[in-house]
Coordinates of C-alpha atoms and ligand atoms in Angstrom, one line a residue:
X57 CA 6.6 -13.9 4.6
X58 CA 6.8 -10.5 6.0
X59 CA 5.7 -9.4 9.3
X60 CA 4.8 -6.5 10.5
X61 CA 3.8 -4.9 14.0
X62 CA 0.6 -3.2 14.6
X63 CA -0.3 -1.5 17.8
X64 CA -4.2 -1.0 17.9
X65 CA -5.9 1.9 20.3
X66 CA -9.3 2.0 20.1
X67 CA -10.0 4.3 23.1
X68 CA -13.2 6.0 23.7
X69 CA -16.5 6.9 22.2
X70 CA -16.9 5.9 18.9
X71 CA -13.6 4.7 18.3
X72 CA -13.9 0.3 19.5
X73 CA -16.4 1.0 16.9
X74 CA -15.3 2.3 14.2
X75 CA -12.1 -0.1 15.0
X76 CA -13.3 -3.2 14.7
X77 CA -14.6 -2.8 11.0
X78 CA -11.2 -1.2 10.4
X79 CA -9.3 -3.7 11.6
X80 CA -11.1 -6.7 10.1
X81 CA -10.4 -4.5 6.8
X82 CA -6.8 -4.1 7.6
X83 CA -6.2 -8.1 8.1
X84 CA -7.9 -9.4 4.8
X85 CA -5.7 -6.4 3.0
X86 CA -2.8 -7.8 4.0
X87 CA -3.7 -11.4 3.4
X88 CA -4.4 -10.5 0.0
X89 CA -1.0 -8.5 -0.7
X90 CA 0.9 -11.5 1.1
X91 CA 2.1 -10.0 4.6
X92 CA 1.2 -11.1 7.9
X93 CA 0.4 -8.7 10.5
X94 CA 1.5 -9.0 14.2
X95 CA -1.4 -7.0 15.8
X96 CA -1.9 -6.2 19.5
X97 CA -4.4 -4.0 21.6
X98 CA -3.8 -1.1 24.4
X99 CA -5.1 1.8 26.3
X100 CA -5.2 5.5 25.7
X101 CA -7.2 8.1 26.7
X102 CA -10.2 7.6 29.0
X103 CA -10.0 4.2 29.1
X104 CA -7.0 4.1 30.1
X105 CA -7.7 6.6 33.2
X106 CA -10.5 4.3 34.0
X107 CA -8.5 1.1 33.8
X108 CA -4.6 2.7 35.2
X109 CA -5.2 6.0 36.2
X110 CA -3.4 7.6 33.6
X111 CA -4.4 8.4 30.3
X112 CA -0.7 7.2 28.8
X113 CA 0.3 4.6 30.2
X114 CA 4.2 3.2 30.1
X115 CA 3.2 -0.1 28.7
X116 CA 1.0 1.6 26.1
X117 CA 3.5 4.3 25.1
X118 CA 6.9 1.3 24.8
X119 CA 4.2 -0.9 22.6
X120 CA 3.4 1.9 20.6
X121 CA 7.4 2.7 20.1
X122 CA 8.2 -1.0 19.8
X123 CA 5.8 -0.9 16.5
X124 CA 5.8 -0.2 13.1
X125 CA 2.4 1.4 13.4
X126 CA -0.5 2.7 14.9
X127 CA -3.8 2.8 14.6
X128 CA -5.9 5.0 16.9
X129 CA -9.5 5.8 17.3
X130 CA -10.0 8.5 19.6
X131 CA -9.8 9.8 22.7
X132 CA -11.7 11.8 25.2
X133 CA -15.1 12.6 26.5
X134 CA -17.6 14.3 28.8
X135 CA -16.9 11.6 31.4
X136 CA -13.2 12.8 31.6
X137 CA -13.8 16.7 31.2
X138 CA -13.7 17.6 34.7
X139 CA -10.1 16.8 35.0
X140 CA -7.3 19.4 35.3
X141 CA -6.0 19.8 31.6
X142 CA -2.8 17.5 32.4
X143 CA -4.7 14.3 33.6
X144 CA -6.9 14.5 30.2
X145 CA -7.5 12.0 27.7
X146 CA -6.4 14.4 25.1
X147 CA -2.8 14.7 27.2
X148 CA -2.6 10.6 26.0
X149 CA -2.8 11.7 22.4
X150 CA -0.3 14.5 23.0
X151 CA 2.5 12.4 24.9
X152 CA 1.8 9.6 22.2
X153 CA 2.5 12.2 19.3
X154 CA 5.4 13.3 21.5
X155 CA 7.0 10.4 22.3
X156 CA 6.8 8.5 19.1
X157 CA 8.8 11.7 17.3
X158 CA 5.4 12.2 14.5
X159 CA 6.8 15.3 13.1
X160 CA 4.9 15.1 10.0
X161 CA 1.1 15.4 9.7
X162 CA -0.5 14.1 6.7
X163 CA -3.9 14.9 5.7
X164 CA -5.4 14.0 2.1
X165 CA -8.8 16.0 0.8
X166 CA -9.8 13.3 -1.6
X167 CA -13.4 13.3 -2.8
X168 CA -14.9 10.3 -4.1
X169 CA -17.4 11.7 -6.6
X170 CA -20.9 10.5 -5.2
X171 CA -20.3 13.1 -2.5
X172 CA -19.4 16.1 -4.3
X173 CA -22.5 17.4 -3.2
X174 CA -21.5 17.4 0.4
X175 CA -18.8 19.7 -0.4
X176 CA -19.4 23.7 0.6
X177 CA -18.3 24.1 -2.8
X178 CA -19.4 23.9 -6.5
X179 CA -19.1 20.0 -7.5
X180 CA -17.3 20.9 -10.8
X181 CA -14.4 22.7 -8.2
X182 CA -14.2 19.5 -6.0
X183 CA -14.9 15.9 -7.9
X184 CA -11.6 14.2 -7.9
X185 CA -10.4 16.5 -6.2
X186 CA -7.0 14.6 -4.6
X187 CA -5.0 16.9 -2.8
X188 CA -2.3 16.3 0.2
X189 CA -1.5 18.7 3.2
X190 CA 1.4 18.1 4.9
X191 CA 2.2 20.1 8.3
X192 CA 5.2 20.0 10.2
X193 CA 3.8 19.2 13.6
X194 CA 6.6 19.6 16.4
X195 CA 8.0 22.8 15.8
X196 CA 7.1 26.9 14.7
X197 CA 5.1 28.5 16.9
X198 CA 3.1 26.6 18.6
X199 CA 6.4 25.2 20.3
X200 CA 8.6 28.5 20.3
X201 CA 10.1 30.0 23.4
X202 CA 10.0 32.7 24.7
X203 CA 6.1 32.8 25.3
X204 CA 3.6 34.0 28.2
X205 CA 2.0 36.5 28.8
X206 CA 3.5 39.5 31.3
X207 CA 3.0 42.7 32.2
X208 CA 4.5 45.7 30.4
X209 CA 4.3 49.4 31.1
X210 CA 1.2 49.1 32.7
X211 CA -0.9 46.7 30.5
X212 CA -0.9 43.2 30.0
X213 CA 1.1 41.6 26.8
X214 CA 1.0 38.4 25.2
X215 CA 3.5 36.9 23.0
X216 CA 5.0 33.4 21.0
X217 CA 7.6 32.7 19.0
X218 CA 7.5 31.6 15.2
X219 CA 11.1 29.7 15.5
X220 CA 12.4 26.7 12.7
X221 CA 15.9 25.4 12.5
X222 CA 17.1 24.5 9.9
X223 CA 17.2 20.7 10.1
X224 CA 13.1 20.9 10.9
X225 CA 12.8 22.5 7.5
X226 CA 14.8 20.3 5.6
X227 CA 13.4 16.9 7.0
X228 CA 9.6 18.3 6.8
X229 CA 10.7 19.3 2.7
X230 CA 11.9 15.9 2.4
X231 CA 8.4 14.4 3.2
X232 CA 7.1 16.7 0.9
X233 CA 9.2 16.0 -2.2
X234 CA 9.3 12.3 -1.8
X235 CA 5.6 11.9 -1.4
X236 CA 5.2 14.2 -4.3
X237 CA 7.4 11.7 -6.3
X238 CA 4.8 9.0 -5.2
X239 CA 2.0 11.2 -6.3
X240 CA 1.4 13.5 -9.0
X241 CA 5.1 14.9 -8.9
X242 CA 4.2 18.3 -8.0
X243 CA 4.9 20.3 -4.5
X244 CA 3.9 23.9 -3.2
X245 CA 5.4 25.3 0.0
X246 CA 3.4 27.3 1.9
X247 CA 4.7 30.1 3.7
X248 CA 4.9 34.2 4.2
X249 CA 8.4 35.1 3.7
X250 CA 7.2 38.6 2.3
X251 CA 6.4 39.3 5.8
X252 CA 8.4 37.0 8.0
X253 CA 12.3 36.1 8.3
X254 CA 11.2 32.8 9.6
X255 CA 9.3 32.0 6.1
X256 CA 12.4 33.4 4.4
X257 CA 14.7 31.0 5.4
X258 CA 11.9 28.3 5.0
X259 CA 11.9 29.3 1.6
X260 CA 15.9 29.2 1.3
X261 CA 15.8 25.5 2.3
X262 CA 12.8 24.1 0.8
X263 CA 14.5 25.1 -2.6
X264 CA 18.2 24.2 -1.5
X265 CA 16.2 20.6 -1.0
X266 CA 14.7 20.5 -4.3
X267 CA 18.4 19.9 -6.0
X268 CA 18.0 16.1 -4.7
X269 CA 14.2 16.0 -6.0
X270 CA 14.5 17.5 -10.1
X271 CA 12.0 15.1 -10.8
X272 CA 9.7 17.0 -8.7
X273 CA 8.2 20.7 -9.7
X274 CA 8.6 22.5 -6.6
X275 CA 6.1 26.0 -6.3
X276 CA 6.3 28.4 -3.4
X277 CA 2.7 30.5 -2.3
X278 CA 2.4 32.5 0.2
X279 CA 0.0 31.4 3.3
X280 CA -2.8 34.0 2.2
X281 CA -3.2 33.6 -1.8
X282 CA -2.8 29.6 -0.7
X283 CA -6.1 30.0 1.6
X284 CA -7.9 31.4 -1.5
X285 CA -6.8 29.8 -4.1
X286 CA -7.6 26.0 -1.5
X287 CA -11.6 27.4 -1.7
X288 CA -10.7 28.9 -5.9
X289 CA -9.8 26.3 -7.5
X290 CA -8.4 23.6 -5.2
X291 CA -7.2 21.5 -8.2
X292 CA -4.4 22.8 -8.6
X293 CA -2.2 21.5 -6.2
X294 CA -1.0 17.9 -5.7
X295 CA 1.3 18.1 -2.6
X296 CA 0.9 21.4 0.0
X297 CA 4.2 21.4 2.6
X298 CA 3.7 24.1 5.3
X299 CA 4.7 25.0 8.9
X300 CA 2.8 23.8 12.1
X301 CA 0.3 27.0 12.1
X302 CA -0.6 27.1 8.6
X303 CA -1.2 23.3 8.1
X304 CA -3.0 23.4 11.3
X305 CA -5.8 26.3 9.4
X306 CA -5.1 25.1 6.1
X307 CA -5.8 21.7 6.3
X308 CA -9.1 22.0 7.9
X309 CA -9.9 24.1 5.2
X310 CA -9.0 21.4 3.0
X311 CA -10.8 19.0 5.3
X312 CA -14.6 21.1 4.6
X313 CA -13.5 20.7 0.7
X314 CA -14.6 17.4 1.3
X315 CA -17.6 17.9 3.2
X316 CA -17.8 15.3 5.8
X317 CA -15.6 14.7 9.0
X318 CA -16.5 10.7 9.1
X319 CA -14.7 10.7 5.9
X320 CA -11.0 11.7 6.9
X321 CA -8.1 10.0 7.5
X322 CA -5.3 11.6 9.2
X323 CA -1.0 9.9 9.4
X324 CA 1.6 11.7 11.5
X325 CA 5.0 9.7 10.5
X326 CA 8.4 10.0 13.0
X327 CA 11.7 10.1 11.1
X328 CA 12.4 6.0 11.4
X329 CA 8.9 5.9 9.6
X330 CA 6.5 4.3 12.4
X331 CA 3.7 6.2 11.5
X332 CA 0.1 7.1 13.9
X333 CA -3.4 6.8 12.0
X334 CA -6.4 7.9 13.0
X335 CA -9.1 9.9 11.8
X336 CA -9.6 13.4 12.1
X337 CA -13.0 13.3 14.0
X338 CA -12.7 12.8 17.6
X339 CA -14.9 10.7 19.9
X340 CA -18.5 12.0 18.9
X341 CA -20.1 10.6 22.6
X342 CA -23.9 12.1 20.6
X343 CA -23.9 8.8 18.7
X344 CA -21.4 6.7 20.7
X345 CA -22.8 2.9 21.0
X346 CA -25.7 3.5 18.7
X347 CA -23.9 1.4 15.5
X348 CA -24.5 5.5 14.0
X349 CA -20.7 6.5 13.8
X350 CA -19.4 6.3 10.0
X351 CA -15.9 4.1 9.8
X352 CA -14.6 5.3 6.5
X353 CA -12.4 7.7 8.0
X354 CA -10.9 5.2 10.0
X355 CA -11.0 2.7 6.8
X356 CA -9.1 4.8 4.8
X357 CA -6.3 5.4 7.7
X358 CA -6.0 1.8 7.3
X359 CA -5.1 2.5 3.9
X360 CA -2.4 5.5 4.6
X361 CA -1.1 3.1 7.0
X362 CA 0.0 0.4 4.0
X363 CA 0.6 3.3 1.7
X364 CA 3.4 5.1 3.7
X365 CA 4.3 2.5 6.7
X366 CA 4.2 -0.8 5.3
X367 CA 4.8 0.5 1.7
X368 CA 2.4 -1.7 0.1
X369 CA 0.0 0.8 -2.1
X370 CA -1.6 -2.2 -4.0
X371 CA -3.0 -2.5 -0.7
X372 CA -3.7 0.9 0.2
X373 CA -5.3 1.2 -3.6
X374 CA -7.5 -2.1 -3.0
X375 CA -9.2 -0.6 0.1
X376 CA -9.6 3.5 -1.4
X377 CA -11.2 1.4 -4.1
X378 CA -13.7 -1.0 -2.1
X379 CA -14.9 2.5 -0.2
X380 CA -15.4 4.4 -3.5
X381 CA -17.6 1.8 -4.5
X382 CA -19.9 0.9 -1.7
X383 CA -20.3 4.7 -1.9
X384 CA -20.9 4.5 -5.4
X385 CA -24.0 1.9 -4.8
X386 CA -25.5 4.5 -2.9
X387 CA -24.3 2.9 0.6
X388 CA -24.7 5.6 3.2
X389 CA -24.5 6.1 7.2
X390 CA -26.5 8.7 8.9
X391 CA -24.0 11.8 8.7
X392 CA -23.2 11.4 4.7
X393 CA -27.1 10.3 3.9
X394 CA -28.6 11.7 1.0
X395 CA -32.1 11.7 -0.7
X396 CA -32.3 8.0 -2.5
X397 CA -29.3 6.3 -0.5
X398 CA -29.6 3.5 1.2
X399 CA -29.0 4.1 4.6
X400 CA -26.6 1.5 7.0
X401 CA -25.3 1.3 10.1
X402 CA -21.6 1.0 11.0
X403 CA -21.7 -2.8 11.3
X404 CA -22.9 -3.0 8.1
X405 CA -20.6 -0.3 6.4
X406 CA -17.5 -2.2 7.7
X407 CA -19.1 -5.4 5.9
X408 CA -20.2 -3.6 2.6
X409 CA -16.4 -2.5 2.3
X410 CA -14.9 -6.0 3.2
X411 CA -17.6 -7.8 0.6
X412 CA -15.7 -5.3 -2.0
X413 CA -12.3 -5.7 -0.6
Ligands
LIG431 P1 -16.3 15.1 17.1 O1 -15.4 15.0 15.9 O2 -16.2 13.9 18.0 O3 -17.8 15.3 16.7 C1 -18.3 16.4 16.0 C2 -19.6 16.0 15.3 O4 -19.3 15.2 14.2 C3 -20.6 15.3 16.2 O5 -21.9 15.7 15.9 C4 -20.4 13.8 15.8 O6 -21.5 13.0 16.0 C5 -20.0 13.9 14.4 N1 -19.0 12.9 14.0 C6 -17.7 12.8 14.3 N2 -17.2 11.7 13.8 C7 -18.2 11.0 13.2 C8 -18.3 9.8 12.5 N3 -17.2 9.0 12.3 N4 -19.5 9.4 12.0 C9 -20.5 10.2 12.1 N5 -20.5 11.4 12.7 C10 -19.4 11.8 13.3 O7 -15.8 16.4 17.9 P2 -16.3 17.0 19.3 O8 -17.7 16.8 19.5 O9 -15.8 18.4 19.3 O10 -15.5 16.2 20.4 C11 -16.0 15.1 21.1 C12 -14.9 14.5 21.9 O11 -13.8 14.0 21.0 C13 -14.2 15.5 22.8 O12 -13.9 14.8 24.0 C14 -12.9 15.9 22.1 O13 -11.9 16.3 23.0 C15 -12.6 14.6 21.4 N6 -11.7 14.7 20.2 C16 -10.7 13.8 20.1 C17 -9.9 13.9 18.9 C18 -8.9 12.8 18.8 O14 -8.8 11.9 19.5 N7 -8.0 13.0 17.8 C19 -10.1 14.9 17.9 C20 -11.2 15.8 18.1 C21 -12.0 15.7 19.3

């Protein structure tokens, strides 16, 4: 039987909570699609300042490397924000991300049809709507040197660098064609080489990368016209590859198509393919401990995690399904309630999805 290595990181807030019905989700998955899971707990974050002093520690970041994946809740908090910026919870998230190589972000928009009115947009624009934004997430110019800000001629200036090599652009098109083959077969690169040399060469590589992927229909947009067509008619696309800073505005863009944050799961995968899950809402300390916080989002990480680490998307597809249809019996916690739904904690989400599982 196969095995395979989970790292579990709860950390703070909301996220033991939202964990545990994860989790117990995660192990009857894989005991129905025939794979036994090897999984073990650590620290990061706030909890892990509290319990080491540190909010990465050594033990938690070797685990997390020693494993095939990860699954995170959250980190941070208004116990921790008087800290100096590099003692942080969020610095834990950071060094993980870092030191695991995740050069890839993942996000889906997928909206599962009883909540298309949730959505900022019309509900004809968004149900089954099933979109994927992927953003390279070490490089461009969030990373670029020369930056800072110094003085010149008199004034203040401030300045970054938009910088990507070559071999950053091919691997980050190679996530993007290969999960477009998975998918719907079709791939847009994002980018603004009308303005920028940067984009240009982008451009150059994303399309020398296509000649391995002719099964794939490759489509290049610029960053502006992608924005408004996203909020148009977001339909259209299947697969969205982009650099750091646009994926970073883009894909919360995407995010509000489906109008809830308890909703979305988040991957960021490393070249040997360990992959991090989590969901994209932090640690929400308003409802922390109150059985209020909605585990979907971290549900349906569970489910990225055996689509694209453990490559089992029977499993993946087992648990997508088991959400969409507690949903669809009108199953709702506090922050997606509507008029007529029955309304549960997140105790009894987690069991509602693992009675459909
Ligand atoms: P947040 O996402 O924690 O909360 C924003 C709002 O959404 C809150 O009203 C919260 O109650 C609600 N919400 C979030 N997740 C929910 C869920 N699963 N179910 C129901 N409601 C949910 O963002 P914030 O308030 O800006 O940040 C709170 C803390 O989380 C901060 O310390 C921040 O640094 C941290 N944070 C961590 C991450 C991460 O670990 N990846 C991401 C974002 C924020």
């Amino acid at each position: 039987m196969t095995s395979h290595k989970i790292y579990v990181l709860p950390g703070d807030g909301i996220g033991p909570e939202v964990m545990q019905p994860a989790v117990a989700v995660m192990h009857k998955a894989a005991a129905s699609a025939g794979v036994t899971l090897e999984v073990s707990e650590g620290l990061v974050g706030g909890v892990a300042i509290d319990a080491t002093g540190t909010p990465l520690p050594a033990q938690t970041l070797a685990a997390a490397q020693a494993s095939d994946a990860v699954l995170l809740g959250g980190v941070g908090g208004p116990k921790w924000d008087h800290l100096s910026m590099d003692q942080r919870p969020e610095k834990g998230l950071l060094g993980l991300r870092q030191g695991l190589g995740l050069f890839a972000n993942l996000r889906p928009a997928l909206l599962f049809a009883p909540l298309a009115e949730a959505s900022s947009l019309k509900p004809e624009l968004v149900v089954d709507l099933d979109i994927l934004i992927i953003r390279e997430l070490t490089g461009g110019i969030y990373f670029g040197e020369p930056r800072g800000v110094e003085s010149r001629n008199n004034e203040r200036v401030g300045f970054n660098t938009l910088v990507y090599a070559e071999h950053e652009i091919a691997r980050i098109a190679k996530v993007g064609f290969e999960l477009a083959q998975k998918r719907n077969g079709r791939l847009c690169s994002v980018d603004k080489a009308n303005v920028l040399e940067v984009s240009q060469l982008w451009r150059e590589v994303v399309s020398d990368g296509h000649k391995n992927f002719a099964d794939v229909e490759l489509s290049h947009m610029y960053v502006d016209n992608a924005a408004m067509q996203l909020v148009r008619a977001p339909k259209q696309f299947d697969v969205i590859v982009t650099g750091n800073m646009f994926g970073d505005i883009l894909s919360d863009v995407a995010a509000m198509l489906t109008g809830s944050l308890g909703m979305l799961p988040s991957a960021s995968l490393a070249a040997s393919g360990l992959g991090l899950y989590e969901p994209v809402h932090g640690t929400a300390p308003d409802i922390a401990g109150q059985n209020k916080a909605n585990p979907l989002a971290t549900i349906l990480s569970v489910a990225m995690l055996f689509r694209y680490s453990l490559d089992i998307p029977e499993a993946a597809d087992a648990i997508e399904s088991a959400v969409a249809r507690v949903l669809d019996m009108g199953y709702r916690t506090p922050d997606i309630a509507g008029a007529d739904k029955t309304l549960v904690g997140t105790v009894e989400m987690g069991e509602l999805v693992m009675a459909q599982l």
